[in-house]
Amino acid sequence: MLEIEIDGRKLEVADGSTIMDAANQAGIYVPHFCYHGKLSIAANCRMCLVQVEKAPKPLPACATPVTKGMKVFTHSEQAVTAQKGVMEFLLINHPLDCPICDQGGECQLQDLAVGYGASGSRYEEPKRVVNNKNLGPLISTDMTRCIHCTRCVRFGQEIAGIMELGMIGRGEHSEIIASVGKTVDSELSGNVIDLCPVGALTSKPFRYSARTWELTRRPSVSPHCGLGSNLTVQVKQNRVMRVLPRENEQINECWLSDKDRFSYEGLNSAQRLAKPMIKQNGAWQEVDWQVALEFVANGLRQVRDRHGADQIAALATPHQTLEELYLLQKFVRGAGSNNVDFRLRQSDFSADGSLAGVPWLGMQIADIAQLDRVLVIGSTLRKDHPLLANRLRQAAKKQLQINLLNPVDDDLLMRVANKAIVAPSRLAEALAQVTKAVAQAKGVAFPADMQSAFDGVEVGETAQRIADSLASGKCVAAVLGNLAQHYPAATQLHALAQVLSDLIGAKFGFLGEAANSVGGYVAGATSGAKGLNALQMVVQPRKA
């Protein structure tokens, strides 16, 4: 720890920290545009210039490391003069279109121009104009407003894993562009909208629809993947207008996947049912809720009285809320039936009688950063769990070796140590090869009830490499993805993965399909031993 002084306040900060880190620790705001806590340091906007004792000129707070005994002045006359000078340069070419800019009201440039800008401009020459770029259906561009902070460029390289935006030209001829003839198609692309400190990149679906101060905000959780990303739903006149990330370092950090950010458009689709309907004489008729509820209640009562409660069944989905799942199973069991299930995509239920607990990740989400080895079985990570893929991507830049076992090859935009892409019918055999190779390396016998699964299994070269990688790790995890859970022999995969995890002392878990893949078990929305599971309900149809 180093002792420094900022604006007369003494504090201790870690060696290797920057002045910006120290200021944030002390709760002192330093104006900035290009700096972002999750991105690399660019130091190209110069807005964070501060005065450092004995330094011949102002220094950028975001890029200047602290030294022992350093004295920093963030609001001295020299610092403020430098910051005002940078603001004047930034505003030379910036258009005066705040009244029609979607960023108005939540714009960093607007906010800092109030504190550091002059009331008028000394620049009388024509302002430069930059052509807008087509970045696809999600991101709207007004590139004349761009201040070249390069946050969007760095995000693509460092977080999304693919450089879809870049800068060309020099000086006032600089421009942010996409690759020639291409759009921004990353599954995390919408985050550049949040990152842009001005109105250059805005949301195309939200464009010109509302002002930020007209919106009410409600905290919520994403229903789309097992991560449970924290988000804020913004509403105007009872209509969802926009969805933004809610920062939570333990789960989604400050990011949001595109399916979480933009799927609210489905809420406002003209194809959605707005009122309940009953089919009468072969045609659908709109009715009031009371009529519809009585119709359903009477129908279920008649089925129970005539055919018995066992002829009533209920299907839910893991996208529903915990309360809905709980109430549904209470309702069905209150009617006398145990036929309720939310696992609609599962096809192998043979393990139901022997499982204990619930199939969860097996560790805290933030602990992924500490792993040095991982085996992912049956998951197209970028599509199924975009933000978990990002956590693995960040860990893979440091110490993590990623091993993949999947029927489908996919570019994960990260360094993969080993991958076995096999036919779906050979997935269990491939996992058995890896498990057997680990057991042979450690000289350990298999559990007696699993011995038959390894008879006749010959270890291939790829399986051996994966086994060597896993066996050499100190903090290891094995996870089963969506495809593995929906696999026709899912119980066999589960058992093999459990044996492998026990052999190497790994954390073992599941990548949940939707927000309540775990919550459905907690709410009791499964049939248990007494009722029919989802597959049986389809194979043996009920009366209701």
PDB file of C-alpha atoms in Angstrom, residues 180-432:
ATOM      1  CA  VAL A 180     -16.387  -2.814 -44.765  1.00  0.00           C
ATOM      2  CA  GLY A 181     -19.818  -4.155 -45.681  1.00  0.00           C
ATOM      3  CA  LYS A 182     -20.434  -5.608 -42.197  1.00  0.00           C
ATOM      4  CA  THR A 183     -22.649  -4.755 -39.245  1.00  0.00           C
ATOM      5  CA  VAL A 184     -22.141  -5.232 -35.490  1.00  0.00           C
ATOM      6  CA  ASP A 185     -23.505  -8.718 -34.800  1.00  0.00           C
ATOM      7  CA  SER A 186     -22.011  -9.752 -31.452  1.00  0.00           C
ATOM      8  CA  GLU A 187     -24.449 -11.195 -28.904  1.00  0.00           C
ATOM      9  CA  LEU A 188     -23.273  -8.412 -26.539  1.00  0.00           C
ATOM     10  CA  SER A 189     -23.405  -5.575 -29.091  1.00  0.00           C
ATOM     11  CA  GLY A 190     -26.023  -3.489 -27.262  1.00  0.00           C
ATOM     12  CA  ASN A 191     -23.542  -2.676 -24.502  1.00  0.00           C
ATOM     13  CA  VAL A 192     -21.794  -0.138 -26.755  1.00  0.00           C
ATOM     14  CA  ILE A 193     -24.989   1.959 -26.448  1.00  0.00           C
ATOM     15  CA  ASP A 194     -24.481   2.198 -22.672  1.00  0.00           C
ATOM     16  CA  LEU A 195     -20.752   2.769 -23.064  1.00  0.00           C
ATOM     17  CA  CYS A 196     -21.048   5.660 -25.536  1.00  0.00           C
ATOM     18  CA  PRO A 197     -20.762   8.858 -23.430  1.00  0.00           C
ATOM     19  CA  VAL A 198     -22.431  10.973 -26.146  1.00  0.00           C
ATOM     20  CA  GLY A 199     -25.290  10.433 -28.614  1.00  0.00           C
ATOM     21  CA  ALA A 200     -23.190   8.803 -31.346  1.00  0.00           C
ATOM     22  CA  LEU A 201     -24.443   5.254 -30.618  1.00  0.00           C
ATOM     23  CA  THR A 202     -28.038   4.936 -29.423  1.00  0.00           C
ATOM     24  CA  SER A 203     -30.705   2.223 -29.366  1.00  0.00           C
ATOM     25  CA  LYS A 204     -32.432   1.891 -32.731  1.00  0.00           C
ATOM     26  CA  PRO A 205     -35.654   0.281 -31.358  1.00  0.00           C
ATOM     27  CA  PHE A 206     -35.894   3.018 -28.681  1.00  0.00           C
ATOM     28  CA  ARG A 207     -35.041   5.891 -31.059  1.00  0.00           C
ATOM     29  CA  TYR A 208     -37.246   8.999 -30.694  1.00  0.00           C
ATOM     30  CA  SER A 209     -39.784   7.140 -28.521  1.00  0.00           C
ATOM     31  CA  ALA A 210     -39.319   8.778 -25.083  1.00  0.00           C
ATOM     32  CA  ARG A 211     -37.133  11.034 -22.971  1.00  0.00           C
ATOM     33  CA  THR A 212     -35.251   9.531 -20.043  1.00  0.00           C
ATOM     34  CA  TRP A 213     -37.007  11.791 -17.494  1.00  0.00           C
ATOM     35  CA  GLU A 214     -40.425  10.583 -18.708  1.00  0.00           C
ATOM     36  CA  LEU A 215     -39.643   6.971 -17.796  1.00  0.00           C
ATOM     37  CA  THR A 216     -40.359   5.210 -14.515  1.00  0.00           C
ATOM     38  CA  ARG A 217     -37.832   2.561 -13.505  1.00  0.00           C
ATOM     39  CA  ARG A 218     -38.497  -0.900 -12.072  1.00  0.00           C
ATOM     40  CA  PRO A 219     -35.779  -3.364 -10.997  1.00  0.00           C
ATOM     41  CA  SER A 220     -36.165  -6.816 -12.526  1.00  0.00           C
ATOM     42  CA  VAL A 221     -34.340 -10.021 -13.480  1.00  0.00           C
ATOM     43  CA  SER A 222     -33.777 -11.494 -16.927  1.00  0.00           C
ATOM     44  CA  PRO A 223     -35.910 -14.572 -17.751  1.00  0.00           C
ATOM     45  CA  HIS A 224     -33.874 -15.636 -20.779  1.00  0.00           C
ATOM     46  CA  CYS A 225     -30.888 -17.605 -19.477  1.00  0.00           C
ATOM     47  CA  GLY A 226     -29.872 -19.244 -16.230  1.00  0.00           C
ATOM     48  CA  LEU A 227     -27.647 -16.329 -15.231  1.00  0.00           C
ATOM     49  CA  GLY A 228     -30.491 -14.129 -13.927  1.00  0.00           C
ATOM     50  CA  SER A 229     -28.982 -10.857 -15.148  1.00  0.00           C
ATOM     51  CA  ASN A 230     -30.100  -7.861 -13.081  1.00  0.00           C
ATOM     52  CA  LEU A 231     -31.868  -5.291 -15.231  1.00  0.00           C
ATOM     53  CA  THR A 232     -33.938  -2.132 -15.047  1.00  0.00           C
ATOM     54  CA  VAL A 233     -37.223  -1.983 -16.938  1.00  0.00           C
ATOM     55  CA  GLN A 234     -38.142   1.544 -18.007  1.00  0.00           C
ATOM     56  CA  VAL A 235     -41.854   2.208 -18.507  1.00  0.00           C
ATOM     57  CA  LYS A 236     -43.944   5.038 -19.932  1.00  0.00           C
ATOM     58  CA  GLN A 237     -47.750   5.017 -19.757  1.00  0.00           C
ATOM     59  CA  ASN A 238     -47.823   1.320 -18.826  1.00  0.00           C
ATOM     60  CA  ARG A 239     -45.696   0.359 -21.848  1.00  0.00           C
ATOM     61  CA  VAL A 240     -42.145  -0.980 -21.594  1.00  0.00           C
ATOM     62  CA  MET A 241     -39.950   1.397 -23.574  1.00  0.00           C
ATOM     63  CA  ARG A 242     -36.448   0.209 -22.779  1.00  0.00           C
ATOM     64  CA  VAL A 243     -34.420  -2.323 -20.739  1.00  0.00           C
ATOM     65  CA  LEU A 244     -31.004  -1.423 -19.257  1.00  0.00           C
ATOM     66  CA  PRO A 245     -28.487  -3.380 -17.131  1.00  0.00           C
ATOM     67  CA  ARG A 246     -28.505  -2.993 -13.348  1.00  0.00           C
ATOM     68  CA  GLU A 247     -24.971  -3.296 -12.040  1.00  0.00           C
ATOM     69  CA  ASN A 248     -24.256  -6.414  -9.986  1.00  0.00           C
ATOM     70  CA  GLU A 249     -20.620  -7.531  -9.835  1.00  0.00           C
ATOM     71  CA  GLN A 250     -21.616 -10.981  -8.567  1.00  0.00           C
ATOM     72  CA  ILE A 251     -23.828 -11.776 -11.580  1.00  0.00           C
ATOM     73  CA  ASN A 252     -23.837  -9.718 -14.794  1.00  0.00           C
ATOM     74  CA  GLU A 253     -21.329  -7.003 -13.750  1.00  0.00           C
ATOM     75  CA  CYS A 254     -22.473  -3.939 -15.779  1.00  0.00           C
ATOM     76  CA  TRP A 255     -23.279  -5.825 -19.006  1.00  0.00           C
ATOM     77  CA  LEU A 256     -26.428  -7.214 -20.618  1.00  0.00           C
ATOM     78  CA  SER A 257     -26.827  -9.628 -23.517  1.00  0.00           C
ATOM     79  CA  ASP A 258     -28.785  -8.489 -26.575  1.00  0.00           C
ATOM     80  CA  LYS A 259     -31.615 -10.961 -25.989  1.00  0.00           C
ATOM     81  CA  ASP A 260     -32.130  -9.516 -22.493  1.00  0.00           C
ATOM     82  CA  ARG A 261     -31.833  -5.921 -23.703  1.00  0.00           C
ATOM     83  CA  PHE A 262     -34.074  -5.982 -26.780  1.00  0.00           C
ATOM     84  CA  SER A 263     -36.594  -8.793 -26.255  1.00  0.00           C
ATOM     85  CA  TYR A 264     -38.976  -6.339 -24.560  1.00  0.00           C
ATOM     86  CA  GLU A 265     -40.175  -5.585 -28.102  1.00  0.00           C
ATOM     87  CA  GLY A 266     -42.048  -8.870 -27.940  1.00  0.00           C
ATOM     88  CA  LEU A 267     -44.129  -7.439 -25.075  1.00  0.00           C
ATOM     89  CA  ASN A 268     -45.490  -4.805 -27.454  1.00  0.00           C
ATOM     90  CA  SER A 269     -46.049  -7.142 -30.415  1.00  0.00           C
ATOM     91  CA  ALA A 270     -49.390  -6.903 -32.201  1.00  0.00           C
ATOM     92  CA  GLN A 271     -49.480 -10.722 -32.204  1.00  0.00           C
ATOM     93  CA  ARG A 272     -49.757 -10.958 -28.416  1.00  0.00           C
ATOM     94  CA  LEU A 273     -53.097 -11.858 -26.864  1.00  0.00           C
ATOM     95  CA  ALA A 274     -54.401  -8.901 -24.906  1.00  0.00           C
ATOM     96  CA  LYS A 275     -57.619 -10.547 -23.679  1.00  0.00           C
ATOM     97  CA  PRO A 276     -58.612 -14.134 -22.870  1.00  0.00           C
ATOM     98  CA  MET A 277     -60.462 -16.041 -25.631  1.00  0.00           C
ATOM     99  CA  ILE A 278     -62.808 -19.025 -25.596  1.00  0.00           C
ATOM    100  CA  LYS A 279     -63.580 -21.169 -28.634  1.00  0.00           C
ATOM    101  CA  GLN A 280     -67.338 -21.229 -29.252  1.00  0.00           C
ATOM    102  CA  ASN A 281     -68.833 -23.028 -32.260  1.00  0.00           C
ATOM    103  CA  GLY A 282     -65.369 -23.440 -33.757  1.00  0.00           C
ATOM    104  CA  ALA A 283     -64.482 -19.726 -33.551  1.00  0.00           C
ATOM    105  CA  TRP A 284     -62.429 -17.772 -31.000  1.00  0.00           C
ATOM    106  CA  GLN A 285     -64.410 -15.231 -28.981  1.00  0.00           C
ATOM    107  CA  GLU A 286     -62.917 -12.527 -26.726  1.00  0.00           C
ATOM    108  CA  VAL A 287     -64.350 -12.655 -23.203  1.00  0.00           C
ATOM    109  CA  ASP A 288     -63.802 -10.983 -19.829  1.00  0.00           C
ATOM    110  CA  TRP A 289     -61.355 -12.484 -17.345  1.00  0.00           C
ATOM    111  CA  GLN A 290     -64.124 -13.530 -14.975  1.00  0.00           C
ATOM    112  CA  VAL A 291     -65.877 -15.515 -17.722  1.00  0.00           C
ATOM    113  CA  ALA A 292     -62.601 -17.167 -18.789  1.00  0.00           C
ATOM    114  CA  LEU A 293     -61.590 -18.103 -15.232  1.00  0.00           C
ATOM    115  CA  GLU A 294     -65.014 -19.600 -14.475  1.00  0.00           C
ATOM    116  CA  PHE A 295     -64.884 -21.542 -17.758  1.00  0.00           C
ATOM    117  CA  VAL A 296     -61.519 -23.075 -16.819  1.00  0.00           C
ATOM    118  CA  ALA A 297     -62.532 -23.780 -13.211  1.00  0.00           C
ATOM    119  CA  ASN A 298     -65.774 -25.484 -14.288  1.00  0.00           C
ATOM    120  CA  GLY A 299     -63.965 -27.529 -16.923  1.00  0.00           C
ATOM    121  CA  LEU A 300     -61.349 -28.767 -14.432  1.00  0.00           C
ATOM    122  CA  ARG A 301     -64.063 -29.541 -11.852  1.00  0.00           C
ATOM    123  CA  GLN A 302     -66.003 -31.619 -14.409  1.00  0.00           C
ATOM    124  CA  VAL A 303     -62.883 -33.590 -15.396  1.00  0.00           C
ATOM    125  CA  ARG A 304     -62.077 -34.307 -11.752  1.00  0.00           C
ATOM    126  CA  ASP A 305     -65.634 -35.401 -10.924  1.00  0.00           C
ATOM    127  CA  ARG A 306     -66.072 -37.614 -14.024  1.00  0.00           C
ATOM    128  CA  HIS A 307     -62.594 -39.048 -14.595  1.00  0.00           C
ATOM    129  CA  GLY A 308     -60.657 -38.496 -11.371  1.00  0.00           C
ATOM    130  CA  ALA A 309     -58.025 -35.957 -10.338  1.00  0.00           C
ATOM    131  CA  ASP A 310     -55.247 -37.961 -12.034  1.00  0.00           C
ATOM    132  CA  GLN A 311     -56.660 -36.839 -15.410  1.00  0.00           C
ATOM    133  CA  ILE A 312     -55.654 -33.223 -14.636  1.00  0.00           C
ATOM    134  CA  ALA A 313     -52.096 -32.135 -15.508  1.00  0.00           C
ATOM    135  CA  ALA A 314     -50.170 -28.863 -15.664  1.00  0.00           C
ATOM    136  CA  LEU A 315     -47.133 -27.787 -17.682  1.00  0.00           C
ATOM    137  CA  ALA A 316     -45.100 -24.702 -16.754  1.00  0.00           C
ATOM    138  CA  THR A 317     -41.857 -23.270 -18.138  1.00  0.00           C
ATOM    139  CA  PRO A 318     -38.609 -22.311 -16.378  1.00  0.00           C
ATOM    140  CA  HIS A 319     -39.067 -18.784 -17.787  1.00  0.00           C
ATOM    141  CA  GLN A 320     -41.925 -18.172 -15.323  1.00  0.00           C
ATOM    142  CA  THR A 321     -41.509 -16.506 -11.936  1.00  0.00           C
ATOM    143  CA  LEU A 322     -40.939 -18.412  -8.716  1.00  0.00           C
ATOM    144  CA  GLU A 323     -44.353 -17.271  -7.439  1.00  0.00           C
ATOM    145  CA  GLU A 324     -46.143 -18.519 -10.566  1.00  0.00           C
ATOM    146  CA  LEU A 325     -44.436 -21.910 -10.393  1.00  0.00           C
ATOM    147  CA  TYR A 326     -45.221 -22.255  -6.693  1.00  0.00           C
ATOM    148  CA  LEU A 327     -48.886 -21.283  -7.091  1.00  0.00           C
ATOM    149  CA  LEU A 328     -49.338 -23.627 -10.061  1.00  0.00           C
ATOM    150  CA  GLN A 329     -48.076 -26.703  -8.206  1.00  0.00           C
ATOM    151  CA  LYS A 330     -50.147 -25.785  -5.110  1.00  0.00           C
ATOM    152  CA  PHE A 331     -53.215 -25.409  -7.327  1.00  0.00           C
ATOM    153  CA  VAL A 332     -52.721 -28.767  -9.080  1.00  0.00           C
ATOM    154  CA  ARG A 333     -51.995 -30.602  -5.837  1.00  0.00           C
ATOM    155  CA  GLY A 334     -54.962 -28.874  -4.231  1.00  0.00           C
ATOM    156  CA  ALA A 335     -57.091 -30.338  -7.014  1.00  0.00           C
ATOM    157  CA  GLY A 336     -55.795 -33.788  -6.047  1.00  0.00           C
ATOM    158  CA  SER A 337     -53.254 -34.369  -8.823  1.00  0.00           C
ATOM    159  CA  ASN A 338     -49.454 -34.590  -8.792  1.00  0.00           C
ATOM    160  CA  ASN A 339     -49.043 -34.185 -12.545  1.00  0.00           C
ATOM    161  CA  VAL A 340     -47.088 -30.934 -12.752  1.00  0.00           C
ATOM    162  CA  ASP A 341     -43.738 -30.253 -14.419  1.00  0.00           C
ATOM    163  CA  PHE A 342     -41.719 -27.343 -15.800  1.00  0.00           C
ATOM    164  CA  ARG A 343     -38.922 -29.328 -17.549  1.00  0.00           C
ATOM    165  CA  LEU A 344     -40.410 -29.132 -21.029  1.00  0.00           C
ATOM    166  CA  ARG A 345     -37.204 -29.837 -22.986  1.00  0.00           C
ATOM    167  CA  GLN A 346     -35.935 -32.714 -20.895  1.00  0.00           C
ATOM    168  CA  SER A 347     -36.364 -36.186 -22.389  1.00  0.00           C
ATOM    169  CA  ASP A 348     -34.577 -38.423 -19.859  1.00  0.00           C
ATOM    170  CA  PHE A 349     -36.219 -38.526 -16.428  1.00  0.00           C
ATOM    171  CA  SER A 350     -34.738 -41.842 -15.255  1.00  0.00           C
ATOM    172  CA  ALA A 351     -32.707 -40.171 -12.479  1.00  0.00           C
ATOM    173  CA  ASP A 352     -35.726 -38.523 -10.825  1.00  0.00           C
ATOM    174  CA  GLY A 353     -35.947 -41.046  -8.012  1.00  0.00           C
ATOM    175  CA  SER A 354     -32.272 -40.836  -7.016  1.00  0.00           C
ATOM    176  CA  LEU A 355     -31.431 -37.124  -7.290  1.00  0.00           C
ATOM    177  CA  ALA A 356     -30.964 -35.039  -4.154  1.00  0.00           C
ATOM    178  CA  GLY A 357     -31.039 -31.243  -4.045  1.00  0.00           C
ATOM    179  CA  VAL A 358     -31.335 -29.077  -7.155  1.00  0.00           C
ATOM    180  CA  PRO A 359     -29.165 -28.895 -10.299  1.00  0.00           C
ATOM    181  CA  TRP A 360     -27.402 -25.545  -9.883  1.00  0.00           C
ATOM    182  CA  LEU A 361     -24.065 -24.106 -11.026  1.00  0.00           C
ATOM    183  CA  GLY A 362     -22.185 -25.601  -8.083  1.00  0.00           C
ATOM    184  CA  MET A 363     -20.302 -22.375  -7.319  1.00  0.00           C
ATOM    185  CA  GLN A 364     -20.806 -18.631  -7.187  1.00  0.00           C
ATOM    186  CA  ILE A 365     -20.874 -17.001 -10.630  1.00  0.00           C
ATOM    187  CA  ALA A 366     -18.047 -14.639  -9.669  1.00  0.00           C
ATOM    188  CA  ASP A 367     -15.873 -17.670  -8.739  1.00  0.00           C
ATOM    189  CA  ILE A 368     -15.521 -18.513 -12.457  1.00  0.00           C
ATOM    190  CA  ALA A 369     -12.697 -15.944 -12.528  1.00  0.00           C
ATOM    191  CA  GLN A 370     -10.691 -18.114 -10.081  1.00  0.00           C
ATOM    192  CA  LEU A 371     -10.859 -21.334 -12.144  1.00  0.00           C
ATOM    193  CA  ASP A 372      -7.734 -22.611 -13.877  1.00  0.00           C
ATOM    194  CA  ARG A 373      -9.374 -25.584 -15.650  1.00  0.00           C
ATOM    195  CA  VAL A 374     -12.941 -26.141 -16.847  1.00  0.00           C
ATOM    196  CA  LEU A 375     -14.758 -28.813 -18.862  1.00  0.00           C
ATOM    197  CA  VAL A 376     -17.929 -27.598 -20.613  1.00  0.00           C
ATOM    198  CA  ILE A 377     -20.154 -30.463 -21.785  1.00  0.00           C
ATOM    199  CA  GLY A 378     -22.932 -29.870 -24.324  1.00  0.00           C
ATOM    200  CA  SER A 379     -23.241 -26.086 -24.509  1.00  0.00           C
ATOM    201  CA  THR A 380     -22.994 -23.527 -27.320  1.00  0.00           C
ATOM    202  CA  LEU A 381     -21.858 -20.960 -24.778  1.00  0.00           C
ATOM    203  CA  ARG A 382     -22.189 -17.716 -26.745  1.00  0.00           C
ATOM    204  CA  LYS A 383     -25.791 -18.456 -27.685  1.00  0.00           C
ATOM    205  CA  ASP A 384     -26.967 -20.135 -24.479  1.00  0.00           C
ATOM    206  CA  HIS A 385     -25.121 -18.060 -21.853  1.00  0.00           C
ATOM    207  CA  PRO A 386     -23.470 -14.988 -23.419  1.00  0.00           C
ATOM    208  CA  LEU A 387     -22.366 -13.367 -20.165  1.00  0.00           C
ATOM    209  CA  LEU A 388     -21.044 -16.601 -18.659  1.00  0.00           C
ATOM    210  CA  ALA A 389     -19.091 -16.999 -21.907  1.00  0.00           C
ATOM    211  CA  ASN A 390     -17.679 -13.514 -21.256  1.00  0.00           C
ATOM    212  CA  ARG A 391     -16.545 -14.481 -17.735  1.00  0.00           C
ATOM    213  CA  LEU A 392     -14.818 -17.558 -19.172  1.00  0.00           C
ATOM    214  CA  ARG A 393     -13.276 -15.360 -21.907  1.00  0.00           C
ATOM    215  CA  GLN A 394     -11.781 -12.986 -19.334  1.00  0.00           C
ATOM    216  CA  ALA A 395     -10.441 -15.884 -17.250  1.00  0.00           C
ATOM    217  CA  ALA A 396      -8.995 -17.559 -20.371  1.00  0.00           C
ATOM    218  CA  LYS A 397      -6.852 -14.438 -20.963  1.00  0.00           C
ATOM    219  CA  LYS A 398      -5.106 -15.171 -17.649  1.00  0.00           C
ATOM    220  CA  GLN A 399      -4.888 -18.712 -16.287  1.00  0.00           C
ATOM    221  CA  LEU A 400      -7.955 -20.690 -17.396  1.00  0.00           C
ATOM    222  CA  GLN A 401      -7.684 -23.665 -19.756  1.00  0.00           C
ATOM    223  CA  ILE A 402     -11.075 -24.294 -21.387  1.00  0.00           C
ATOM    224  CA  ASN A 403     -11.911 -27.836 -22.505  1.00  0.00           C
ATOM    225  CA  LEU A 404     -15.007 -28.354 -24.624  1.00  0.00           C
ATOM    226  CA  LEU A 405     -17.065 -31.472 -25.335  1.00  0.00           C
ATOM    227  CA  ASN A 406     -19.892 -30.719 -27.736  1.00  0.00           C
ATOM    228  CA  PRO A 407     -21.723 -32.037 -30.829  1.00  0.00           C
ATOM    229  CA  VAL A 408     -21.569 -28.587 -32.476  1.00  0.00           C
ATOM    230  CA  ASP A 409     -18.432 -26.571 -33.211  1.00  0.00           C
ATOM    231  CA  ASP A 410     -18.673 -22.842 -32.559  1.00  0.00           C
ATOM    232  CA  ASP A 411     -16.232 -19.954 -32.442  1.00  0.00           C
ATOM    233  CA  LEU A 412     -16.251 -18.978 -28.770  1.00  0.00           C
ATOM    234  CA  LEU A 413     -14.012 -15.942 -29.484  1.00  0.00           C
ATOM    235  CA  MET A 414     -11.625 -17.112 -26.789  1.00  0.00           C
ATOM    236  CA  ARG A 415      -8.620 -19.389 -26.425  1.00  0.00           C
ATOM    237  CA  VAL A 416      -9.806 -23.014 -26.100  1.00  0.00           C
ATOM    238  CA  ALA A 417      -7.173 -25.461 -24.827  1.00  0.00           C
ATOM    239  CA  ASN A 418      -8.856 -28.633 -26.140  1.00  0.00           C
ATOM    240  CA  LYS A 419     -12.157 -29.453 -27.776  1.00  0.00           C
ATOM    241  CA  ALA A 420     -13.789 -32.706 -28.868  1.00  0.00           C
ATOM    242  CA  ILE A 421     -16.560 -32.170 -31.423  1.00  0.00           C
ATOM    243  CA  VAL A 422     -18.341 -35.524 -31.688  1.00  0.00           C
ATOM    244  CA  ALA A 423     -21.600 -36.854 -33.116  1.00  0.00           C
ATOM    245  CA  PRO A 424     -24.489 -36.494 -30.642  1.00  0.00           C
ATOM    246  CA  SER A 425     -24.734 -40.280 -30.319  1.00  0.00           C
ATOM    247  CA  ARG A 426     -21.081 -40.413 -29.156  1.00  0.00           C
ATOM    248  CA  LEU A 427     -21.246 -37.667 -26.512  1.00  0.00           C
ATOM    249  CA  ALA A 428     -21.500 -40.073 -23.563  1.00  0.00           C
ATOM    250  CA  GLU A 429     -18.710 -42.254 -24.971  1.00  0.00           C
ATOM    251  CA  ALA A 430     -16.420 -39.206 -25.364  1.00  0.00           C
ATOM    252  CA  LEU A 431     -17.042 -38.185 -21.748  1.00  0.00           C
ATOM    253  CA  ALA A 432     -16.378 -41.781 -20.632  1.00  0.00           C
TER     254      ALA A 432
END
